[in-house]
PDB file of C-alpha atoms in Angstrom:
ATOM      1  CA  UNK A   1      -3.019   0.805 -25.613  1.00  0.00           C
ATOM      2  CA  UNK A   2      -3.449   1.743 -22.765  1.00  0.00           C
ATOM      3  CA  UNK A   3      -1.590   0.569 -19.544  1.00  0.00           C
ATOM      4  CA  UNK A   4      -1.491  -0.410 -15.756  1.00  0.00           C
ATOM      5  CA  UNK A   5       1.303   2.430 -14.266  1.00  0.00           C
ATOM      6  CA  UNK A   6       2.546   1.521 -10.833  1.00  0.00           C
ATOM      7  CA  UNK A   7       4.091   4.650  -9.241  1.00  0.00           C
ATOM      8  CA  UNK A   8       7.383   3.761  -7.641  1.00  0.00           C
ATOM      9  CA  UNK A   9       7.607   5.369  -4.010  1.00  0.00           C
ATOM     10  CA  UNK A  10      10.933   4.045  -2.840  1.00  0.00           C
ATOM     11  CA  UNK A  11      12.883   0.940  -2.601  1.00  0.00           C
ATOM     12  CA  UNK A  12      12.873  -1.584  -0.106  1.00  0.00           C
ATOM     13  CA  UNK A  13      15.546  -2.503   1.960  1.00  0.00           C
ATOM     14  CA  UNK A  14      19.099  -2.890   0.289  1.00  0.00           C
ATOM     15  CA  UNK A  15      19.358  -7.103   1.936  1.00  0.00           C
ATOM     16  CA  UNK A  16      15.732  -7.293   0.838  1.00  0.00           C
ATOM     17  CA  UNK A  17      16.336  -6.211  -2.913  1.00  0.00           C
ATOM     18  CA  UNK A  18      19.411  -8.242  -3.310  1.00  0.00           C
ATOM     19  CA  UNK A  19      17.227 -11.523  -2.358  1.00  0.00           C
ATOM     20  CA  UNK A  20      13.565 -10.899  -3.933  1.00  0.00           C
ATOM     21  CA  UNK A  21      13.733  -8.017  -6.190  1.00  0.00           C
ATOM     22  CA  UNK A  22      11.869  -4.426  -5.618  1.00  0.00           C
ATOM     23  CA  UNK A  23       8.396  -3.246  -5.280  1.00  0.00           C
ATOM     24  CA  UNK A  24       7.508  -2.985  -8.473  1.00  0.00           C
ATOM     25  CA  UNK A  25       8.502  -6.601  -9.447  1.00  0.00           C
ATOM     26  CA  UNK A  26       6.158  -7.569  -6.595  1.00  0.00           C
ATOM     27  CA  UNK A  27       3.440  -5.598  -7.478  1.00  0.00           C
ATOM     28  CA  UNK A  28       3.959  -6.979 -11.579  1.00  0.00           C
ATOM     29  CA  UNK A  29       3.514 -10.961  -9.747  1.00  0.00           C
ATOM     30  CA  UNK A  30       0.922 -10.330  -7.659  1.00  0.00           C
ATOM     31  CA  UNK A  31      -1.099  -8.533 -10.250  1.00  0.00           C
ATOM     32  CA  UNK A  32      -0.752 -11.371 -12.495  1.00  0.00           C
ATOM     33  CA  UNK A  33       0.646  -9.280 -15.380  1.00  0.00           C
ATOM     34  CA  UNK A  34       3.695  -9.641 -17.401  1.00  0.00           C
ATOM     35  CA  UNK A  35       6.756  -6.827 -17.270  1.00  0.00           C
ATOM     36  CA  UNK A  36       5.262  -5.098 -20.773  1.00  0.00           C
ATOM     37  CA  UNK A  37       1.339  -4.825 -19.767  1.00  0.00           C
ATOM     38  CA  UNK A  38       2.857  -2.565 -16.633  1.00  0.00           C
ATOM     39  CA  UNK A  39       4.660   0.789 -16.640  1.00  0.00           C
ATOM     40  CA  UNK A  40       6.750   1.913 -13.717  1.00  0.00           C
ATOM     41  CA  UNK A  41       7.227   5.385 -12.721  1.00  0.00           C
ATOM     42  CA  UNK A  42       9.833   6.208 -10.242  1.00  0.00           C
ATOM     43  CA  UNK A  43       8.500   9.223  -9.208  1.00  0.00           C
ATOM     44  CA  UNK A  44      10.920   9.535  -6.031  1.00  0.00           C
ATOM     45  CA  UNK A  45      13.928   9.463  -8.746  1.00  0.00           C
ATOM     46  CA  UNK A  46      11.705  12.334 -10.670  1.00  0.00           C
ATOM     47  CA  UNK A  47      10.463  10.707 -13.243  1.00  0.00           C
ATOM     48  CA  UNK A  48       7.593  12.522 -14.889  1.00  0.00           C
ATOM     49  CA  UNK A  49       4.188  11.294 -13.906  1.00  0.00           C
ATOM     50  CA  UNK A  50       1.884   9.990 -16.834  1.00  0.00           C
ATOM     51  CA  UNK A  51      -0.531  11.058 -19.472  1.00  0.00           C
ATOM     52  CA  UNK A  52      -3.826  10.021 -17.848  1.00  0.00           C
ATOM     53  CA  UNK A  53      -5.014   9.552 -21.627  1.00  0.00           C
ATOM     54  CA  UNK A  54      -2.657   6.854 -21.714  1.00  0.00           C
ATOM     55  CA  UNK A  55      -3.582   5.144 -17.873  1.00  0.00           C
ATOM     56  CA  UNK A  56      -5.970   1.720 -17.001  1.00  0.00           C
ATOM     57  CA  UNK A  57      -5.346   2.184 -13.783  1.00  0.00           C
ATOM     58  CA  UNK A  58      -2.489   2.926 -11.080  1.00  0.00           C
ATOM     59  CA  UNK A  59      -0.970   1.332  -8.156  1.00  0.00           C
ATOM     60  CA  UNK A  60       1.261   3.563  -5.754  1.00  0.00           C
ATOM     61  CA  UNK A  61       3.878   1.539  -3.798  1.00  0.00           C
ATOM     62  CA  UNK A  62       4.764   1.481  -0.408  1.00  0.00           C
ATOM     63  CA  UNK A  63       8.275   3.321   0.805  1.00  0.00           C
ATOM     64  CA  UNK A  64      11.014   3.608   3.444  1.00  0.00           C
ATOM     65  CA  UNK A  65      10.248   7.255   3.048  1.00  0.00           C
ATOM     66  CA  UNK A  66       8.027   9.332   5.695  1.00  0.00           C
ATOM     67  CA  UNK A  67       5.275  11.506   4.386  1.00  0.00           C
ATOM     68  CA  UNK A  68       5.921  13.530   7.258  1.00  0.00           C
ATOM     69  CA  UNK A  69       8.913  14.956   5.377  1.00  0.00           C
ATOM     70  CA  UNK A  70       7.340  16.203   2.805  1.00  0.00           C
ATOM     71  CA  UNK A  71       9.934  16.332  -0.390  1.00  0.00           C
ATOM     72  CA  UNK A  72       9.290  18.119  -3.292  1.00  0.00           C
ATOM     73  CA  UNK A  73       8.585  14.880  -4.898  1.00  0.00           C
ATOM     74  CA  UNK A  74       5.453  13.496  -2.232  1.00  0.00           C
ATOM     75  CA  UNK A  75       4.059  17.060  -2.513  1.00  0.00           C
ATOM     76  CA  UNK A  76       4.239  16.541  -6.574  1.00  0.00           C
ATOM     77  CA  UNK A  77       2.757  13.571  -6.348  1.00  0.00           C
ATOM     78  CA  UNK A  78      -0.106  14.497  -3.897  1.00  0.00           C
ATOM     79  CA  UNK A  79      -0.823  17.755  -6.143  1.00  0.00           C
ATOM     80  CA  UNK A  80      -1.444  15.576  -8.632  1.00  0.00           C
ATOM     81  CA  UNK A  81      -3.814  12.401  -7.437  1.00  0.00           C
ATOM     82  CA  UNK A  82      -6.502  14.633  -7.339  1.00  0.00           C
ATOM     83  CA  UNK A  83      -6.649  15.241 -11.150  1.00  0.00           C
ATOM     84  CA  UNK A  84      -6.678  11.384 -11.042  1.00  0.00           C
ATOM     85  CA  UNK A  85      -9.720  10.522  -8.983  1.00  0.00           C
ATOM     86  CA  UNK A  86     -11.622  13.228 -10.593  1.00  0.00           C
ATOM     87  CA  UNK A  87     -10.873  11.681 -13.788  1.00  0.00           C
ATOM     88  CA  UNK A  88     -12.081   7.980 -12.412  1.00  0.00           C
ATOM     89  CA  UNK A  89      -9.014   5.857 -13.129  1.00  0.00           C
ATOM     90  CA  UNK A  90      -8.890   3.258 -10.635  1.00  0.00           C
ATOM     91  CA  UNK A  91      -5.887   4.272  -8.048  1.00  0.00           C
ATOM     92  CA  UNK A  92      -4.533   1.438  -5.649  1.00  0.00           C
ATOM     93  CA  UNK A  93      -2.383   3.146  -2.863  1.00  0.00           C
ATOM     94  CA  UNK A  94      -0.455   0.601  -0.408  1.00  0.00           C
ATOM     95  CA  UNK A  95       0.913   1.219   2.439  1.00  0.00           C
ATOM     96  CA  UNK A  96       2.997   4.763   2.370  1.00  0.00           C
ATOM     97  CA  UNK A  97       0.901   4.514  -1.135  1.00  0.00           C
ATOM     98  CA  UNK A  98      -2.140   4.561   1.215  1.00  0.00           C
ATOM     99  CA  UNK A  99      -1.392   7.433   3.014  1.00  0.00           C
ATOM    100  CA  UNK A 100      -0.372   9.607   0.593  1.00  0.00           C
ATOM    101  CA  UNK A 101      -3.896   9.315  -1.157  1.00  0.00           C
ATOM    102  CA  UNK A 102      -5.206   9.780   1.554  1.00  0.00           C
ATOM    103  CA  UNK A 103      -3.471  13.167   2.642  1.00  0.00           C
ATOM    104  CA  UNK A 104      -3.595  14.233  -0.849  1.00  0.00           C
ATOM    105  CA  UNK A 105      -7.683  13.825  -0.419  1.00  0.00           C
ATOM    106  CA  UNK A 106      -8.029  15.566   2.962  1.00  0.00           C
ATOM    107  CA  UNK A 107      -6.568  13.268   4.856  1.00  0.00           C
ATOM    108  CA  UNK A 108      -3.757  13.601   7.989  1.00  0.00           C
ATOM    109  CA  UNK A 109      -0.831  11.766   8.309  1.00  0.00           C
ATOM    110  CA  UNK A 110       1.593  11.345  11.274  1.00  0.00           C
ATOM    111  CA  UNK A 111       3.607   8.606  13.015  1.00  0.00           C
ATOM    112  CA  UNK A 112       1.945   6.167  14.424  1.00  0.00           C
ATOM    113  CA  UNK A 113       1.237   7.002  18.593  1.00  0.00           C
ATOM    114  CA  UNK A 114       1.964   3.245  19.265  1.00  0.00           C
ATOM    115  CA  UNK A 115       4.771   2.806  17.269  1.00  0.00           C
ATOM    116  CA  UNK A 116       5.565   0.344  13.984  1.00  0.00           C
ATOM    117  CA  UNK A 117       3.161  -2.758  13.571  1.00  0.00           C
ATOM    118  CA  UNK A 118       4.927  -4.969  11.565  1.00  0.00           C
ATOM    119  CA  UNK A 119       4.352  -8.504  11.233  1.00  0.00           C
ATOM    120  CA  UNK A 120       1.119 -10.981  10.269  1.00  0.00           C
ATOM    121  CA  UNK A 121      -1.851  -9.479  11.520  1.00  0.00           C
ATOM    122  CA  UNK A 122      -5.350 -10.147  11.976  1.00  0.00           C
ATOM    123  CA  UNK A 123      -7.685  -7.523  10.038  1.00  0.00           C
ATOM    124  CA  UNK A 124     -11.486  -7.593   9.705  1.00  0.00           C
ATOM    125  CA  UNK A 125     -13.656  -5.745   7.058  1.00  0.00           C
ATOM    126  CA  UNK A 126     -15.990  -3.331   8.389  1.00  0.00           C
ATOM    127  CA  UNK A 127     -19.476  -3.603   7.460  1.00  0.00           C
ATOM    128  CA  UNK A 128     -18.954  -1.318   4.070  1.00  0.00           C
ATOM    129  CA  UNK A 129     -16.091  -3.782   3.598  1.00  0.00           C
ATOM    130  CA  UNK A 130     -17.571  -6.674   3.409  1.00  0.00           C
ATOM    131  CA  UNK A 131     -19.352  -4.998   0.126  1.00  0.00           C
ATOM    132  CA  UNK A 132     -16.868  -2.913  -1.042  1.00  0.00           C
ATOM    133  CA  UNK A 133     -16.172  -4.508  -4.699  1.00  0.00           C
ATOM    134  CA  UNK A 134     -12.360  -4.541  -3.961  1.00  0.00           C
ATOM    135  CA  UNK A 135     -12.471  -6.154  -0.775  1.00  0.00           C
ATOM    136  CA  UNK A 136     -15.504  -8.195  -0.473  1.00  0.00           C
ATOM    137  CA  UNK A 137     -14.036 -11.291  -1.320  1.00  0.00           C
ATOM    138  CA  UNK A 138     -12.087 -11.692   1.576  1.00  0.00           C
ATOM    139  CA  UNK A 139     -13.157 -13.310   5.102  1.00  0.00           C
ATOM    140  CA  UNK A 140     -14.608 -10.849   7.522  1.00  0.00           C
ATOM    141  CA  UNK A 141     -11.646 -11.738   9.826  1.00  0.00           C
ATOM    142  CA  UNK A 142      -8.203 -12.058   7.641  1.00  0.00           C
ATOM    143  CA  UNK A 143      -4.476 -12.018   7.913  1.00  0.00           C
ATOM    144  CA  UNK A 144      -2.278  -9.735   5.872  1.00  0.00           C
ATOM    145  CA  UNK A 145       1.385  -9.281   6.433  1.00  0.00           C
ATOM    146  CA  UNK A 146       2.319  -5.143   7.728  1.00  0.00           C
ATOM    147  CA  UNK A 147       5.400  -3.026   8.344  1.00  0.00           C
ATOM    148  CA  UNK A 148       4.523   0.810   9.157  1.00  0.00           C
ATOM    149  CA  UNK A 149       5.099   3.621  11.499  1.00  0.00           C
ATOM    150  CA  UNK A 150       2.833   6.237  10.055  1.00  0.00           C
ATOM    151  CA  UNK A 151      -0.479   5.880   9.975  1.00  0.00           C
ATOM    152  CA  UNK A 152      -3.577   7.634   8.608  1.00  0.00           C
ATOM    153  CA  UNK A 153      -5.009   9.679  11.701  1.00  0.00           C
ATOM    154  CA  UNK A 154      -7.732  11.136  10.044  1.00  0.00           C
ATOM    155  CA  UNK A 155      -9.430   9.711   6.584  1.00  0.00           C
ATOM    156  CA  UNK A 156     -10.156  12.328   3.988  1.00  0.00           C
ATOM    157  CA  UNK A 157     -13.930  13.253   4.377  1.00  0.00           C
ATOM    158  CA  UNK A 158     -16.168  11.251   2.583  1.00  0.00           C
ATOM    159  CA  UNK A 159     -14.029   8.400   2.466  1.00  0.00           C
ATOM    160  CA  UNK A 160     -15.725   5.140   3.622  1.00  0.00           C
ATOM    161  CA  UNK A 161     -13.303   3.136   6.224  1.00  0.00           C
ATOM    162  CA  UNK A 162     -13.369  -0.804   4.439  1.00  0.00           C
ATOM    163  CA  UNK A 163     -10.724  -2.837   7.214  1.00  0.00           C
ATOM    164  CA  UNK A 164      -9.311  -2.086  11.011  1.00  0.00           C
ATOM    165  CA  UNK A 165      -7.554  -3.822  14.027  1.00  0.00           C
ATOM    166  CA  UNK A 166      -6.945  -3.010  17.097  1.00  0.00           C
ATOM    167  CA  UNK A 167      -3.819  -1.513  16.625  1.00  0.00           C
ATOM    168  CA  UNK A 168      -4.731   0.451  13.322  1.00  0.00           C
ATOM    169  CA  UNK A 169      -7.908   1.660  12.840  1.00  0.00           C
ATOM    170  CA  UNK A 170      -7.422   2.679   9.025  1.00  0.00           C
ATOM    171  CA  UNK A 171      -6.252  -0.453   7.392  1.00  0.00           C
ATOM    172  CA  UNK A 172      -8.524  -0.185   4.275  1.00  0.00           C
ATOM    173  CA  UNK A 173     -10.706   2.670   2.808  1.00  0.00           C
ATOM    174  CA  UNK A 174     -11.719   3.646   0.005  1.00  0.00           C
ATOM    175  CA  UNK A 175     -12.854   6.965  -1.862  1.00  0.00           C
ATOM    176  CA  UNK A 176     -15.749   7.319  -4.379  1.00  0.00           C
ATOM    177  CA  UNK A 177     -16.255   4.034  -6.247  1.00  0.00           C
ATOM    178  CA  UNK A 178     -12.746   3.778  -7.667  1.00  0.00           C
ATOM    179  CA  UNK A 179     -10.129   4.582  -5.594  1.00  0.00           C
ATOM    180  CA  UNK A 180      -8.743   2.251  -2.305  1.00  0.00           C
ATOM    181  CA  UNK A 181      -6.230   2.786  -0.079  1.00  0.00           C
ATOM    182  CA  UNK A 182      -4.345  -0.340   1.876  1.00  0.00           C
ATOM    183  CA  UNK A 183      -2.130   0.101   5.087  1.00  0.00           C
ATOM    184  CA  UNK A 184      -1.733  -3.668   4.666  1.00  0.00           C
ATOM    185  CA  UNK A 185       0.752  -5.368   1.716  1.00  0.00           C
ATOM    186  CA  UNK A 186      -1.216  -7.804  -0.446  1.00  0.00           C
ATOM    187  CA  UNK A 187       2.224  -8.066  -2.304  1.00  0.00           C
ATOM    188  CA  UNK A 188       4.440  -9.206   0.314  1.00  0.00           C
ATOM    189  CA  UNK A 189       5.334 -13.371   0.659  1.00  0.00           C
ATOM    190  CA  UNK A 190       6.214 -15.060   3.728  1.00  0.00           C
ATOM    191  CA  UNK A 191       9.829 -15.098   3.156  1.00  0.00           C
ATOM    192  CA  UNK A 192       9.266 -10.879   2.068  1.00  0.00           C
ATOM    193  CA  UNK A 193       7.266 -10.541   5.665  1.00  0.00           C
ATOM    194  CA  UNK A 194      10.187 -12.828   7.580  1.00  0.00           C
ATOM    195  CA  UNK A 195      13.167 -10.724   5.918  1.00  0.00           C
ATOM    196  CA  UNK A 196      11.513  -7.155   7.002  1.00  0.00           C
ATOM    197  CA  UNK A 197      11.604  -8.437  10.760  1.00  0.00           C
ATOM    198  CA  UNK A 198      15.065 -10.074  10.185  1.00  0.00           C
ATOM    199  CA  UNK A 199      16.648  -7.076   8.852  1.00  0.00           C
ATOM    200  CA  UNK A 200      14.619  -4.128  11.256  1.00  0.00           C
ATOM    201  CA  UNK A 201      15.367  -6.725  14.529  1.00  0.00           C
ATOM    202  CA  UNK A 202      17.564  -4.362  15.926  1.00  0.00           C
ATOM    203  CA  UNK A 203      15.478  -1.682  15.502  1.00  0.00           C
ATOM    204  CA  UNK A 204      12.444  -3.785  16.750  1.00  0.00           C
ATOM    205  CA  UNK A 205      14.169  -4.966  19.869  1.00  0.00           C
ATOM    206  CA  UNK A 206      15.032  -1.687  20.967  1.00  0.00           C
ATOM    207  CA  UNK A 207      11.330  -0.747  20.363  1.00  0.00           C
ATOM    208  CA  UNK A 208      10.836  -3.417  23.128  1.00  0.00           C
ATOM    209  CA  UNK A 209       9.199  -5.611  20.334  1.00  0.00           C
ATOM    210  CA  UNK A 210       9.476  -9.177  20.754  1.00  0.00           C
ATOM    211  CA  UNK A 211      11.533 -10.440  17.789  1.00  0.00           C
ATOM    212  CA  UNK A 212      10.748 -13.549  17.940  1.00  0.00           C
ATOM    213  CA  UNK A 213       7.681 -13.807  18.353  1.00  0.00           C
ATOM    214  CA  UNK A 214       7.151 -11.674  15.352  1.00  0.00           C
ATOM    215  CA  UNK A 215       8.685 -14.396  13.539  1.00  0.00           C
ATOM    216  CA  UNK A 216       6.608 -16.788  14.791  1.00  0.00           C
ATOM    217  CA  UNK A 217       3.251 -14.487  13.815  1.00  0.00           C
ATOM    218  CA  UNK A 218       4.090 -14.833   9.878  1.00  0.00           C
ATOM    219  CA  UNK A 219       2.065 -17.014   8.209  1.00  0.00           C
ATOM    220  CA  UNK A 220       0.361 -17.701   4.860  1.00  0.00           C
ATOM    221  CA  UNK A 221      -2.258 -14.570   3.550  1.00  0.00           C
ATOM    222  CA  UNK A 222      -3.642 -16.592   0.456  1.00  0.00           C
ATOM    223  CA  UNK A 223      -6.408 -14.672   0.645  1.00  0.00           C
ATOM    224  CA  UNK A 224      -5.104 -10.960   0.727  1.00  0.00           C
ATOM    225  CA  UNK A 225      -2.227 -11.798  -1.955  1.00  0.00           C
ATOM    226  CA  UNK A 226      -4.807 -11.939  -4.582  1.00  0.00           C
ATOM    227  CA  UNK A 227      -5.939  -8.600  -4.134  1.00  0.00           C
ATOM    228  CA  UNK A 228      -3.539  -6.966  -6.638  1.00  0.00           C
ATOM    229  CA  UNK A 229      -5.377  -9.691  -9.017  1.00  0.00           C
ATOM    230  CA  UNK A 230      -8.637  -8.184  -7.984  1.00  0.00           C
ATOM    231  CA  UNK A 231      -7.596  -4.834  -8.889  1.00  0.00           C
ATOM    232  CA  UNK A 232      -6.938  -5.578 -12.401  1.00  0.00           C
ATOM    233  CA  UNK A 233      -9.724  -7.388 -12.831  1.00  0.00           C
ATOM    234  CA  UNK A 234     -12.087  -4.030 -12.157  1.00  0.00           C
ATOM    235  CA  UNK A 235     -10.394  -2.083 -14.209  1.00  0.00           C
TER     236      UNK A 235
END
């Protein structure tokens, strides 16, 4: 039978782990599947990637790693997500997930010129979002809780740009009719969001960020959290 494969990037931060788990325990909850209806692939460890025979579908998680770096396993993996779309199976990429479908489609990658955005943020849905069959659920205008400091300069050609701010312009696309990309975390809780700006406050405050009101910005993103949901739902 064949199976949802999330594609482990990374871990999050050590404090982070040792309270709420890893990535690919919040990506199993928020997709609404139990532990043995998903596979996880640590490909950063390298672990073989799958038998697409034997793939529904495949969600790439975010990472404390920098694409920018480019290690033997990131160029592995970005060698091989173009087999994937041209095979349609559905392909979810989240934040360093998002970029690195997007560079392995075309795309460029870099740090962002403004810095990290990390916190709740408002997002809206472009006009293609707003009928994209991922995203079109959501409000036009929506929060979703962020942490990044890459970005997606430059979408692959032919991809069709679904959600942007102000601050990032590429918060959503998506490629063909199966494949999305989300700078955003649809898998992160409150207390996930408040613990990233807890534990990078240092870090923040020396970025002349203002750590408290970060703190104050997270809120609830019912919405957004059931987008993992949503996902395996189309496939």
């Amino acid at each position: 039978m064949k199976k949802l494969v999330i594609i482990k990037t990374g871990s999050t931060l050590p404090g982070i782990q040792a309270r709420y788990g890893d990535f690919e325990q919040w990506m199993v909850a928020a997709s609404g599947l139990t532990e043995d209806q998903a596979i996880t692939i640590n490909v950063q460890a390298g672990q073989a990637l799958p038998n697409l025979q034997e793939v529904s579908g495949i969600i790439i998680t975010g990472s404390p790693a920098m694409l920018t770096d480019q290690e033997a396993w990131m160029l592995r993996l970005q060698a091989w997500l173009p087999q994937v779309l041209m095979q349609a199976i559905p392909v979810l990429g989240i934040c360093f997930g998002h970029q690195i479908l997007a560079q392995a489609m075309g795309g460029q990658v870099a740090y962002h010129p403004q810095g990290r955005e990390i916190g709740t943020v408002a997002i809206e849905l472009t006009a293609d979002g707003q009928q994209d069959p991922l995203l079109s659920f959501l409000p036009p205008a929506f929060f979703a809780h962020t942490t990044h400091a890459q970005t997606v300069l430059e979408l692959p050609e032919h991809a069709v740009l679904l959600a942007s701010n102000a601050f990032e312009p590429h918060h959503a696309f998506r490629l063909g009719d199966r494949a999305w990309g989300l700078q955003f975390h649809p898998e992160f809780s409150t207390d996930i969001m408040s613990a990233y700006i807890s534990e990078l406050a240092e870090s923040l405050s020396g970025q002349g960020q203002d750590v408290a009101a970060l703190q104050a910005s997270v809120t609830m993103t019912n919405a957004v959290n059931l987008l993992l949901k949503r996902f395996v739902a189309l496939l």
